[in-house]
Tab-separated table of C-alpha atoms in Angstrom:
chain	number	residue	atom	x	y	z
F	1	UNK	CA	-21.823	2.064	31.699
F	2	UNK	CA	-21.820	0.439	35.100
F	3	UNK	CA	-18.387	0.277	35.908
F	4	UNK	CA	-18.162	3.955	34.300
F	5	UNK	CA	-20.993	4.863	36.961
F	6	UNK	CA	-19.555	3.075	39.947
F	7	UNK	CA	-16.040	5.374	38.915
F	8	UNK	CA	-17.681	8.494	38.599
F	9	UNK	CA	-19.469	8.075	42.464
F	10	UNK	CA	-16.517	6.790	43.710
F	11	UNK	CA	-14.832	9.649	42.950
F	12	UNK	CA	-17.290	11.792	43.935
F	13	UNK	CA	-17.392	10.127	47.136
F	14	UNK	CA	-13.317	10.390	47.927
F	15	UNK	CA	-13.795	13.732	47.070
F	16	UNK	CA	-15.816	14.927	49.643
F	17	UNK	CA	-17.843	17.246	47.748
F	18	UNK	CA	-20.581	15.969	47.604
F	19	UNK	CA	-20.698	17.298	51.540
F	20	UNK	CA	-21.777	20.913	50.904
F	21	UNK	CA	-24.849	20.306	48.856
F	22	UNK	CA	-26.204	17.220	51.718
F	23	UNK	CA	-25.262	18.966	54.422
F	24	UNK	CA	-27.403	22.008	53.454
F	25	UNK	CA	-30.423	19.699	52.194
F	26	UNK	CA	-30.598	18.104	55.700
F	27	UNK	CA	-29.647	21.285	57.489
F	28	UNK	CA	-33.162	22.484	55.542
F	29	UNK	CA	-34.831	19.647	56.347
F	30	UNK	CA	-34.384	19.908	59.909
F	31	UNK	CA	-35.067	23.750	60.561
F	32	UNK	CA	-38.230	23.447	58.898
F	33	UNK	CA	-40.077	19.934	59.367
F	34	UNK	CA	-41.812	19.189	62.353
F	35	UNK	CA	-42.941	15.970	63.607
F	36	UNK	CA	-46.318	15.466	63.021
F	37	UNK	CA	-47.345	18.038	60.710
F	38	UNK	CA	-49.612	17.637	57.918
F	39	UNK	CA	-47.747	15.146	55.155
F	40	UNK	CA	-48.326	16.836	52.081
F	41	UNK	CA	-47.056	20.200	52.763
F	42	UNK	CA	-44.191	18.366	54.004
F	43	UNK	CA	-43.776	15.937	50.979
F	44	UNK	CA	-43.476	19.176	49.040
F	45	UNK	CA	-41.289	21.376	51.418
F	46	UNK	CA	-38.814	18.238	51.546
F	47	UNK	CA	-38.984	17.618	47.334
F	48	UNK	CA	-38.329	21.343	46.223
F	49	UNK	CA	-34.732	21.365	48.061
F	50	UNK	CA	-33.444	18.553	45.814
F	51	UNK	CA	-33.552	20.747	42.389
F	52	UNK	CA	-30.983	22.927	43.182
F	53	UNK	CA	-29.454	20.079	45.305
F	54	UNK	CA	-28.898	17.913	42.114
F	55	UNK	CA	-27.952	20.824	39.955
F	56	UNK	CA	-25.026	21.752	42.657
F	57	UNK	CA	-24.025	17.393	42.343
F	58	UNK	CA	-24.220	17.235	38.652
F	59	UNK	CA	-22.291	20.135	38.039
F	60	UNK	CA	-19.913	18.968	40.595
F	61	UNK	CA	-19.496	15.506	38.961
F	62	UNK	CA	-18.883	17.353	35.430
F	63	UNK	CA	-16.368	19.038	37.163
F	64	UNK	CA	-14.750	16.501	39.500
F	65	UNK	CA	-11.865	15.021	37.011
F	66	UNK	CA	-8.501	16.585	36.071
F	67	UNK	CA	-8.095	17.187	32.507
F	68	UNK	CA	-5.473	14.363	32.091
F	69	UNK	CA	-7.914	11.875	33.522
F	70	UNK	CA	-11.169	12.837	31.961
F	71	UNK	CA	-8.906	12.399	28.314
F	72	UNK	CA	-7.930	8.440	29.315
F	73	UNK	CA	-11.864	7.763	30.601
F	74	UNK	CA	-12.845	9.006	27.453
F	75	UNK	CA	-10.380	7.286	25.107
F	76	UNK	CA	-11.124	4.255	27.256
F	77	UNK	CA	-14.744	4.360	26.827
F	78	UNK	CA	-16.169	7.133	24.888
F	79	UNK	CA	-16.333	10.718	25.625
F	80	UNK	CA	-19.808	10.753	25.401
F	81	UNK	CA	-20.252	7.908	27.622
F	82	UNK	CA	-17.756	9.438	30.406
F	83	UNK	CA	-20.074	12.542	30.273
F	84	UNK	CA	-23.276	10.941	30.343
F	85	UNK	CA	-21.941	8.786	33.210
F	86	UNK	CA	-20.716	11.764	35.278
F	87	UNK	CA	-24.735	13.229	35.308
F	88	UNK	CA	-25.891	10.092	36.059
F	89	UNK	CA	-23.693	9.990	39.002
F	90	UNK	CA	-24.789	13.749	40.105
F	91	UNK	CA	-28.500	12.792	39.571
F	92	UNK	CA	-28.200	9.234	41.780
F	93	UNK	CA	-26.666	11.371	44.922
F	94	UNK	CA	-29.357	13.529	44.841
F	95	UNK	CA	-31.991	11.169	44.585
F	96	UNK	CA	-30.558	8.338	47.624
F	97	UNK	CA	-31.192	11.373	50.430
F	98	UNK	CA	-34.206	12.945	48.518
F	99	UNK	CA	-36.028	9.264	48.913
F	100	UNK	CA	-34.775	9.007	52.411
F	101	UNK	CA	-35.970	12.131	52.890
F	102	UNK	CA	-39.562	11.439	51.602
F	103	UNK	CA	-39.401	7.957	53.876
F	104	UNK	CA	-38.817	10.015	56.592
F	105	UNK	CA	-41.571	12.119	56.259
F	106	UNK	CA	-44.241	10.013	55.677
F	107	UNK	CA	-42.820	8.533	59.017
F	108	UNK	CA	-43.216	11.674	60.800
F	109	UNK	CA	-45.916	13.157	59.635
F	110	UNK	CA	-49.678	13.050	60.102
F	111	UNK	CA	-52.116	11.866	56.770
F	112	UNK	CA	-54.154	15.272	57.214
F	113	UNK	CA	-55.153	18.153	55.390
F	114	UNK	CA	-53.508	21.413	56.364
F	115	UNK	CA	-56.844	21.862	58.957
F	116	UNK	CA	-56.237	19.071	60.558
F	117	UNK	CA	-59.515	17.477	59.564
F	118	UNK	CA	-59.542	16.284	56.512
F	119	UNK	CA	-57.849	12.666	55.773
F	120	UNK	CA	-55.111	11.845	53.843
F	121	UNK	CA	-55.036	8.423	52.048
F	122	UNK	CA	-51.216	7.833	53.156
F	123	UNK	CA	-50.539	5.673	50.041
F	124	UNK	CA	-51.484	8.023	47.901
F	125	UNK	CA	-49.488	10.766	50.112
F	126	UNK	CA	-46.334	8.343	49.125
F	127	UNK	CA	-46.041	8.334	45.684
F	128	UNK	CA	-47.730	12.027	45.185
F	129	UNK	CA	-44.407	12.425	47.222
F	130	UNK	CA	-42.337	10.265	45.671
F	131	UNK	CA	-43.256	11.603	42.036
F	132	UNK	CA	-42.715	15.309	42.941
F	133	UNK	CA	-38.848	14.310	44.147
F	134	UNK	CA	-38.375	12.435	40.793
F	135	UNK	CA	-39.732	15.652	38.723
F	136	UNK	CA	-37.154	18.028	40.991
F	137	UNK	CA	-34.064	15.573	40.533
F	138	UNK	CA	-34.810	15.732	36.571
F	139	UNK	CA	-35.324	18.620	36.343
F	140	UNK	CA	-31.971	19.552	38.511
F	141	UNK	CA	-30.265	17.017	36.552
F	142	UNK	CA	-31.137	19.179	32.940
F	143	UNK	CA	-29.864	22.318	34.688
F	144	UNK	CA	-26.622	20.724	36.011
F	145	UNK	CA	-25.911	19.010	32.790
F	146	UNK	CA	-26.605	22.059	30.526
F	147	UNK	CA	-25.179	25.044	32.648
F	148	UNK	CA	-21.073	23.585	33.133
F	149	UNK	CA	-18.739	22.086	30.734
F	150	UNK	CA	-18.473	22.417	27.765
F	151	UNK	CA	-20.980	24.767	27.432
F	152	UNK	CA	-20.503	26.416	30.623
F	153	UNK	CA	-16.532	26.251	30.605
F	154	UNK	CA	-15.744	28.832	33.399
F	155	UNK	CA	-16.678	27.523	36.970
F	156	UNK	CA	-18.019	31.097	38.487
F	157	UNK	CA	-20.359	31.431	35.599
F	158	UNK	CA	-21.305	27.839	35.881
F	159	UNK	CA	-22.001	28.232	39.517
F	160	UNK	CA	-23.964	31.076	39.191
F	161	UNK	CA	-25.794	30.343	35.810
F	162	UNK	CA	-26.961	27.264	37.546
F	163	UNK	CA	-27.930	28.408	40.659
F	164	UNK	CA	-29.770	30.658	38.813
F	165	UNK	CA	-31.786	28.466	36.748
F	166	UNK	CA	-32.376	26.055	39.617
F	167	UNK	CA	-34.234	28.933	41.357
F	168	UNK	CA	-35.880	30.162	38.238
F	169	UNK	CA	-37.236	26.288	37.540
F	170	UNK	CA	-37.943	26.343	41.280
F	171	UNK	CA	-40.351	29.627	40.615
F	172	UNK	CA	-41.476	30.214	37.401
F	173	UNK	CA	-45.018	29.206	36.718
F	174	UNK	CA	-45.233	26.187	33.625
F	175	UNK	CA	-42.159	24.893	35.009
F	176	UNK	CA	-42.858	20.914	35.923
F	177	UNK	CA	-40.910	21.103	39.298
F	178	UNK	CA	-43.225	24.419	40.125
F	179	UNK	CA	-46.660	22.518	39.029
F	180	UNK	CA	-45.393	19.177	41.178
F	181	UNK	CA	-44.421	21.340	44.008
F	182	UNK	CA	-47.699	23.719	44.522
F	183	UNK	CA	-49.517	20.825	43.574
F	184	UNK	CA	-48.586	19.295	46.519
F	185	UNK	CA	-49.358	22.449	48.270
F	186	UNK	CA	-52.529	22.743	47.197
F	187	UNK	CA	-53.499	19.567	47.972
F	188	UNK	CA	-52.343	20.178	51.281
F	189	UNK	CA	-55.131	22.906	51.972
F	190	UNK	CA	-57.940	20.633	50.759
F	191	UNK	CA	-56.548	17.094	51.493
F	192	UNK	CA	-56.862	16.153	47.841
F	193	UNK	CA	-53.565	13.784	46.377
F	194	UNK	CA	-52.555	14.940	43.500
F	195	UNK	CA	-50.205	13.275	41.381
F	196	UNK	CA	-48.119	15.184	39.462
F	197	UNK	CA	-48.330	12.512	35.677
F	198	UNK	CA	-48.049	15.593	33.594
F	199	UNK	CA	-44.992	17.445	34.827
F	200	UNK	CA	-43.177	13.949	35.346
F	201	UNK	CA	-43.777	13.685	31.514
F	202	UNK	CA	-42.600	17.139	30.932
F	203	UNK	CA	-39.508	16.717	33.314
F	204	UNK	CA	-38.328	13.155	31.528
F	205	UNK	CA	-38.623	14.868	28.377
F	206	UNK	CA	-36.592	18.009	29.318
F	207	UNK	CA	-33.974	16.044	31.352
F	208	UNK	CA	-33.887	13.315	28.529
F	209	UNK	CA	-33.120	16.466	25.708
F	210	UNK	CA	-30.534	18.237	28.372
F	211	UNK	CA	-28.788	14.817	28.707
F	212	UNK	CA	-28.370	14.343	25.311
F	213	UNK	CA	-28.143	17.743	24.091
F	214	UNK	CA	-24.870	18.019	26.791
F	215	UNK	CA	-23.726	14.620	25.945
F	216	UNK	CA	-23.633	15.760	22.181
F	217	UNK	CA	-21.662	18.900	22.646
F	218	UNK	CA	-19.270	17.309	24.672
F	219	UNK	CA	-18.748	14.882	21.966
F	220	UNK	CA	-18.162	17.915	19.473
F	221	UNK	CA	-15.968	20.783	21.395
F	222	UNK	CA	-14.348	18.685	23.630
């Protein structure tokens, strides 16, 4: 699985398109962070980006291999493993720039409530941070794996099916990535941490049945 990971970035990487999606994360990030502004509102303004960031890199990664070559990967090694390597390698270059993203933040920012009075235990701040990023890239890894090939096969519908859903996840209220996210917002008004245990359970559980729900039908139709 390693060396089927370390192929899948690398060509990824050689591609280039892996450009569009970064580019527009940090383009976000730099419009709309300011140094020294309260650090949970921008823990969560920095972690809600990288849903629809990983979604865009997963489904690119699905995508990235010609026909001919995806068919010797998968005789090589398994189609199943190909596939399952290929969202693994979408999920990964979301999450490098979504951690340096939180690191960068809690460089930047100030440990106070949204008031400017109340205290923020930094540490705390961190992995309330660092949490909320993990619960966006899974859950951005579930839509990217579910919305392209092979259930997806057409790339306009997959492009706009999961930009779609990355919004909807993004929004809708019971969604783990929504909970994390206005968790962090909330906290933000009162200077309370919260740490988002229950929608990182929901979003392993959802990402781990998209995985292997996408890995399976690959297995079958393709």
């Amino acid at each position: 699985m390693t060396a089927l990971l370390r192929y899948q970035t690398a060509l990824l990487l050689r591609s280039q398109r892996w450009l569009p999606p970064i580019l527009l994360y940090a383009a976000f990030l730099v419009i709309g962070l300011r140094f020294g502004e309260p650090v949970l509102g921008a823990l969560a303004y920095a972690s809600a980006p990288l849903l629809p960031v990983t979604a865009w890199l997963v489904r690119t990664c699905l995508d990235q291999e010609p026909p001919a070559a995806r068919d010797v990967a998968a005789a090589a090694a398994g189609r199943t493993r190909v596939h399952l390597a290929a969202i693994l390698a979408g999920a990964l270059a979301a999450a490098v720039p979504g951690a340096a993203a939180v690191v960068a933040v809690l460089a930047s920012a100030r440990p106070v409530a949204a008031d400017g009075r109340a205290a923020v235990a930094l540490p705390s701040a961190a992995l309330a941070g660092l949490l909320t990023a993990v619960v966006c890239v899974l859950l951005g890894q579930a839509v990217g794996a579910l919305l392209t090939r092979p259930l997806v096969p057409s790339r306009g519908w997959s492009v706009l099916a999961v930009t779609a859903a990355a919004l909807l996840a993004l929004v809708t209220t019971g969604s783990p990535a929504h909970h994390a996210v206005s968790a962090l917002v909330s906290g933000n008004l009162t200077g309370t941490v919260p740490l988002p245990l229950l929608p990182l359970a929901g979003a392993v559980v959802i990402a781990a049945a998209a995985v292997a729900g996408a890995c399976r039908l690959t297995a079958v139709r393709e």
